[in-house]
Coordinates of C-alpha atoms in Angstrom, one line a residue:
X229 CA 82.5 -127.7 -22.5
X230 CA 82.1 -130.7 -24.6
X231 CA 79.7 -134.0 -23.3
X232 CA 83.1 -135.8 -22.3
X233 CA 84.3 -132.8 -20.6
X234 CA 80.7 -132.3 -18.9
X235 CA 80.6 -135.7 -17.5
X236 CA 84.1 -135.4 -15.7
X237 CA 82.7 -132.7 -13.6
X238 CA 82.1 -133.6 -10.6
X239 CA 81.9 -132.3 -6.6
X240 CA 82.6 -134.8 -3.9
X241 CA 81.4 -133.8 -0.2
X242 CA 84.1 -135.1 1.9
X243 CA 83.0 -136.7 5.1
X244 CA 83.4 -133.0 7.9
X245 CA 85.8 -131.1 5.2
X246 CA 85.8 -129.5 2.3
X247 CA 84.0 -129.7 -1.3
X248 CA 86.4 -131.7 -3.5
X249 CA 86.1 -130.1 -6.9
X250 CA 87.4 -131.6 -10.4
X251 CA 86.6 -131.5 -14.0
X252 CA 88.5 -128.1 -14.6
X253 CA 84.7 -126.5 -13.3
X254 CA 85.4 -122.4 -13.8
X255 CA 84.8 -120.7 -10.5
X256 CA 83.5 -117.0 -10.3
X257 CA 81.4 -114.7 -7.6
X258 CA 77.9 -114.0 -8.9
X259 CA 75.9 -111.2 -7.1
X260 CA 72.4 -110.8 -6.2
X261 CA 71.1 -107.0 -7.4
X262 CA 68.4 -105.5 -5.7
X263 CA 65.7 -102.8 -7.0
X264 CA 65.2 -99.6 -4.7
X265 CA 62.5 -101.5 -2.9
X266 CA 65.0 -104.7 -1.7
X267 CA 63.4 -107.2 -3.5
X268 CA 66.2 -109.5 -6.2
X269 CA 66.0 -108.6 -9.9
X270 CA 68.9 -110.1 -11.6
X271 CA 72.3 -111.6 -11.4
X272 CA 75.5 -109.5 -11.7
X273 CA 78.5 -111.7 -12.8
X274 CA 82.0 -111.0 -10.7
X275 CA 85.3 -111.8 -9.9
X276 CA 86.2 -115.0 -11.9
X277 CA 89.1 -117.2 -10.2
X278 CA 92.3 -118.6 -11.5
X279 CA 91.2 -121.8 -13.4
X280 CA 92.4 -124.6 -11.8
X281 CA 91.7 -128.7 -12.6
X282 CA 90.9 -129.4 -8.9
X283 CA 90.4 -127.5 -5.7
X284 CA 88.7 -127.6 -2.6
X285 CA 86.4 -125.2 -1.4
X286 CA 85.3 -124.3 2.2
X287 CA 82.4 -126.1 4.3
X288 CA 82.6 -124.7 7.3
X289 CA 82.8 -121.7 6.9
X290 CA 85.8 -120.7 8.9
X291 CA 88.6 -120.4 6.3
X292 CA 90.8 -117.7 6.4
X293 CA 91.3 -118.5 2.7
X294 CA 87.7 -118.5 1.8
X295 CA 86.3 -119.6 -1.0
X296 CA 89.2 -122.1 -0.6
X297 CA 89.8 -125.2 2.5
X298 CA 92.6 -123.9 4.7
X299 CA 92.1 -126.9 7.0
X300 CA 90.5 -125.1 9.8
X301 CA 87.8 -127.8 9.5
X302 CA 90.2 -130.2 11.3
X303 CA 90.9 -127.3 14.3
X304 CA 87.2 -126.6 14.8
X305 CA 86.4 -130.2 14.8
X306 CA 83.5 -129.4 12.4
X307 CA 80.6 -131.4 11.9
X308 CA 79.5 -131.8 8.2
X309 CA 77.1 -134.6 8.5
X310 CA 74.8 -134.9 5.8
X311 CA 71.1 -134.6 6.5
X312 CA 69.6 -134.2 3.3
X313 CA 67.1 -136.3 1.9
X314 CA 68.2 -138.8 -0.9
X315 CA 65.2 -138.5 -3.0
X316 CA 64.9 -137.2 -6.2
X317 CA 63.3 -133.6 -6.4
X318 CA 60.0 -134.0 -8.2
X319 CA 59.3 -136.7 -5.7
X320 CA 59.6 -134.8 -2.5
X321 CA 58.1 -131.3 -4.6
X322 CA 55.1 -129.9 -4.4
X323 CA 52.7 -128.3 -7.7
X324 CA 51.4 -125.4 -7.8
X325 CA 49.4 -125.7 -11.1
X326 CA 48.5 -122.8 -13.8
X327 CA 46.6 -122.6 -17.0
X328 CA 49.8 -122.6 -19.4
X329 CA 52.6 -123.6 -17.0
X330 CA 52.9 -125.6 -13.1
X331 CA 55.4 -124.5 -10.5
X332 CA 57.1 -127.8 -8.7
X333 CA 58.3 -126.3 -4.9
X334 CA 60.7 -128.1 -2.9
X335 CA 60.6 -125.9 0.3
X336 CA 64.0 -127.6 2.3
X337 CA 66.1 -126.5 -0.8
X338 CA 65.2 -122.8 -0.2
X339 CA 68.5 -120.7 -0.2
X340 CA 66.6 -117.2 0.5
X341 CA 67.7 -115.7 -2.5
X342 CA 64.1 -113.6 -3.0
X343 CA 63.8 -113.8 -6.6
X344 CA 60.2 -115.7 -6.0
X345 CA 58.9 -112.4 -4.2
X346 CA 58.6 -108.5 -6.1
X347 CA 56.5 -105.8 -7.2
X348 CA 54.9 -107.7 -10.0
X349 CA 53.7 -111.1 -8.1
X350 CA 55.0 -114.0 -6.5
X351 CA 55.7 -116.9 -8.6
X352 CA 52.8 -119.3 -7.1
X353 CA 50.1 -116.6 -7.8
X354 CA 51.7 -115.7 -11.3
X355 CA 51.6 -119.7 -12.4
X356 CA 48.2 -119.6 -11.3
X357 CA 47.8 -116.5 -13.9
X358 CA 49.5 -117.7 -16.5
X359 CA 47.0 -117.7 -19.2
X360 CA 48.7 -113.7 -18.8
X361 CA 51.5 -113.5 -21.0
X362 CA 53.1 -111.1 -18.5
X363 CA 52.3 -113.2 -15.9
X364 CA 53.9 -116.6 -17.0
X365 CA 57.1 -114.9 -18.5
X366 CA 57.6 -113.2 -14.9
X367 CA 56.6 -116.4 -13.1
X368 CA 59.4 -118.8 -15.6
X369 CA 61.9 -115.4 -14.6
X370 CA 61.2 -115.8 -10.6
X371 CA 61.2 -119.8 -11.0
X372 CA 64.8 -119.6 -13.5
X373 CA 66.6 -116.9 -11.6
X374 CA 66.2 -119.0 -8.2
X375 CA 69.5 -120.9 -7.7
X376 CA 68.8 -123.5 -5.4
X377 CA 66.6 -124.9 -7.5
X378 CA 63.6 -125.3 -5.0
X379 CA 61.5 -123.6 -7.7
X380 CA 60.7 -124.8 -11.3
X381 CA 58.3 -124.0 -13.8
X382 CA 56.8 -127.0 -16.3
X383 CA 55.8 -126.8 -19.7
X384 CA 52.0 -128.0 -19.2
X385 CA 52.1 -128.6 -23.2
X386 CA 55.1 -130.7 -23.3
X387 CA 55.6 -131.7 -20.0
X388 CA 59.3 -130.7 -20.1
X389 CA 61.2 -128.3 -17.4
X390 CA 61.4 -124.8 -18.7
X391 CA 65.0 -124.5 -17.3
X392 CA 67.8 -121.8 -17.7
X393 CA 70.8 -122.6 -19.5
X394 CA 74.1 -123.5 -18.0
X395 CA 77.6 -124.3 -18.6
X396 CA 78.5 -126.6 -16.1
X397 CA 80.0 -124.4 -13.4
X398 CA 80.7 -123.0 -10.1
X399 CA 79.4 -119.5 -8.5
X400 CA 80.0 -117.8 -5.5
X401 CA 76.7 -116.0 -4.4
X402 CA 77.1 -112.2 -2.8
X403 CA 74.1 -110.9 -1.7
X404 CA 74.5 -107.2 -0.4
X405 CA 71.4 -106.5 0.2
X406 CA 71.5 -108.6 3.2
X407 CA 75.0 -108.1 3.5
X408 CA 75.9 -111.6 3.8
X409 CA 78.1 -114.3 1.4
X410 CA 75.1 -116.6 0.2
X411 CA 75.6 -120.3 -0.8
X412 CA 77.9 -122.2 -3.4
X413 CA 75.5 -122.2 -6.9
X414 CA 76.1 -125.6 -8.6
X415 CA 75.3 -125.2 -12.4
X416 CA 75.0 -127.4 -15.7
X417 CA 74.1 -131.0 -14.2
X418 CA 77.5 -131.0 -12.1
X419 CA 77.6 -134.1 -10.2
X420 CA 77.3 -134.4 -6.4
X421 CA 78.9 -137.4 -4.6
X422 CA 78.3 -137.8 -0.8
X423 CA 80.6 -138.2 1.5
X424 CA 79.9 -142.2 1.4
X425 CA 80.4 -142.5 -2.1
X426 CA 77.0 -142.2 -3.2
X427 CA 75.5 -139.9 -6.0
X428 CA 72.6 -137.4 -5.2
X429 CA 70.4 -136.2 -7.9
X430 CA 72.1 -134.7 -11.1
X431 CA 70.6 -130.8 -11.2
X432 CA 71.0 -128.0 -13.4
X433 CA 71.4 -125.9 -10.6
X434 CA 71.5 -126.5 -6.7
X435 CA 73.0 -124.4 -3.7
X436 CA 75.5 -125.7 -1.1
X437 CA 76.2 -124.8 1.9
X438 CA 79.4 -122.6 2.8
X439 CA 78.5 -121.3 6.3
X440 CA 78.5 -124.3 8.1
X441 CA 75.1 -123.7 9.5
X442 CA 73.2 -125.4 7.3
X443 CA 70.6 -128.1 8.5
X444 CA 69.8 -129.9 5.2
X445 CA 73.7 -130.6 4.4
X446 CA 75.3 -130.4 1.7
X447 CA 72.9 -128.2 0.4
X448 CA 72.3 -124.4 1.8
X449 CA 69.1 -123.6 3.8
X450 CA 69.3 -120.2 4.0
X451 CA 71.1 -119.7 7.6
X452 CA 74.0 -117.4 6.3
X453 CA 70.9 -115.1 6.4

């Protein structure tokens, strides 16, 4: 997708419906996998959808045409008020900080995805290690592989994100082990319009709700779990 392209991608959070996508964003499932022990490795690519210029996508969670709006928002009277905060990320983050990298935390955007958790450290105490080759490439893994974005690891040298890299898209999370449908995974600096016409931050990569529970609307919390 070229620049011109990139910038027409956009999602618009209509005021108690559905997310209003455009910019011809492709739209596939993307699954969580899980070692023996339950703890998140990787991501398993799935079903991709029809490509389509535009399309709306469920909120509240209640479509019987999921991922898709059926307009069962407007039966269940469902309230998608946005609570989140308006701030930009590294100003509401916190810093873990490590020898060769820092971790910036934004807890409210957590999406319980568990890739920050597994046999070989969490990714606060592996920052902290990261003088340890092993121990910083796990820790930029854990802090890359988390979708929502809470997590990020820092270039101490150059003072630059260390960020995975994205076409802008859209995917579905699974996450079997749990045995739940997990958030909507914005990639690729896809822009986010509220509901009021104004523009939240500009991320590579945030989560949005899709269950309807959510208390930090648009974005996902972590109650489909």
């Amino acid at each position: 997708m070229g620049d011109s392209q990139k910038n027409k991608a956009k999602v618009i959070v209509s005021k108690n419906g559905p997310y209003l996508v455009s910019g011809n964003l492709l739209l596939e499932k993307e699954t969580i996998v899980s070692d023996n022990d339950g703890n998140s490795v990787e991501w398993r690519k799935g079903e991709k959808y029809p490509n389509k210029e535009s399309y709306a996508l469920c909120r509240c969670g209640q479509s019987k045409n999921k991922p898709y709006c059926d307009g069962t928002h407007l039966k269940i009277n469902f309230n998608g008020e946005e609570a989140a905060s308006r701030q930009k990320y590294i100003e509401q983050a916190e810093k873990t900080a490590g020898p060769e990298i820092d971790l910036s935390d934004e807890q409210d955007l957590c999406a319980l995805a568990r890739f920050c958790h597994n046999k070989k450290g969490n990714t606060w105490d592996l920052t902290e290690k990261s003088d340890n080759s092993q121990a910083k490439e796990e820790a930029i893994k854990q802090a890359g592989n988390c979708p929502s974005g809470r997590l990020v690891a820092w270039d101490k040298k150059t003072g630059q994100p260390i960020e995975p890299e994205f076409a802008p898209s859209i995917s579905l999370v699974e996450d079997p082990e749990k045995n739940v449908s997990g958030p909507i995974w914005l990639k690729g600096e896809v822009e986010l319009e509220s509901g009021d016409g104004k523009k939240y931050e500009t991320r590579n990569r945030v989560t949005l709700c899709r269950c309807g529970q959510s208390k930090n609307k648009p974005f996902c919390d972590g109650c489909h779990i």
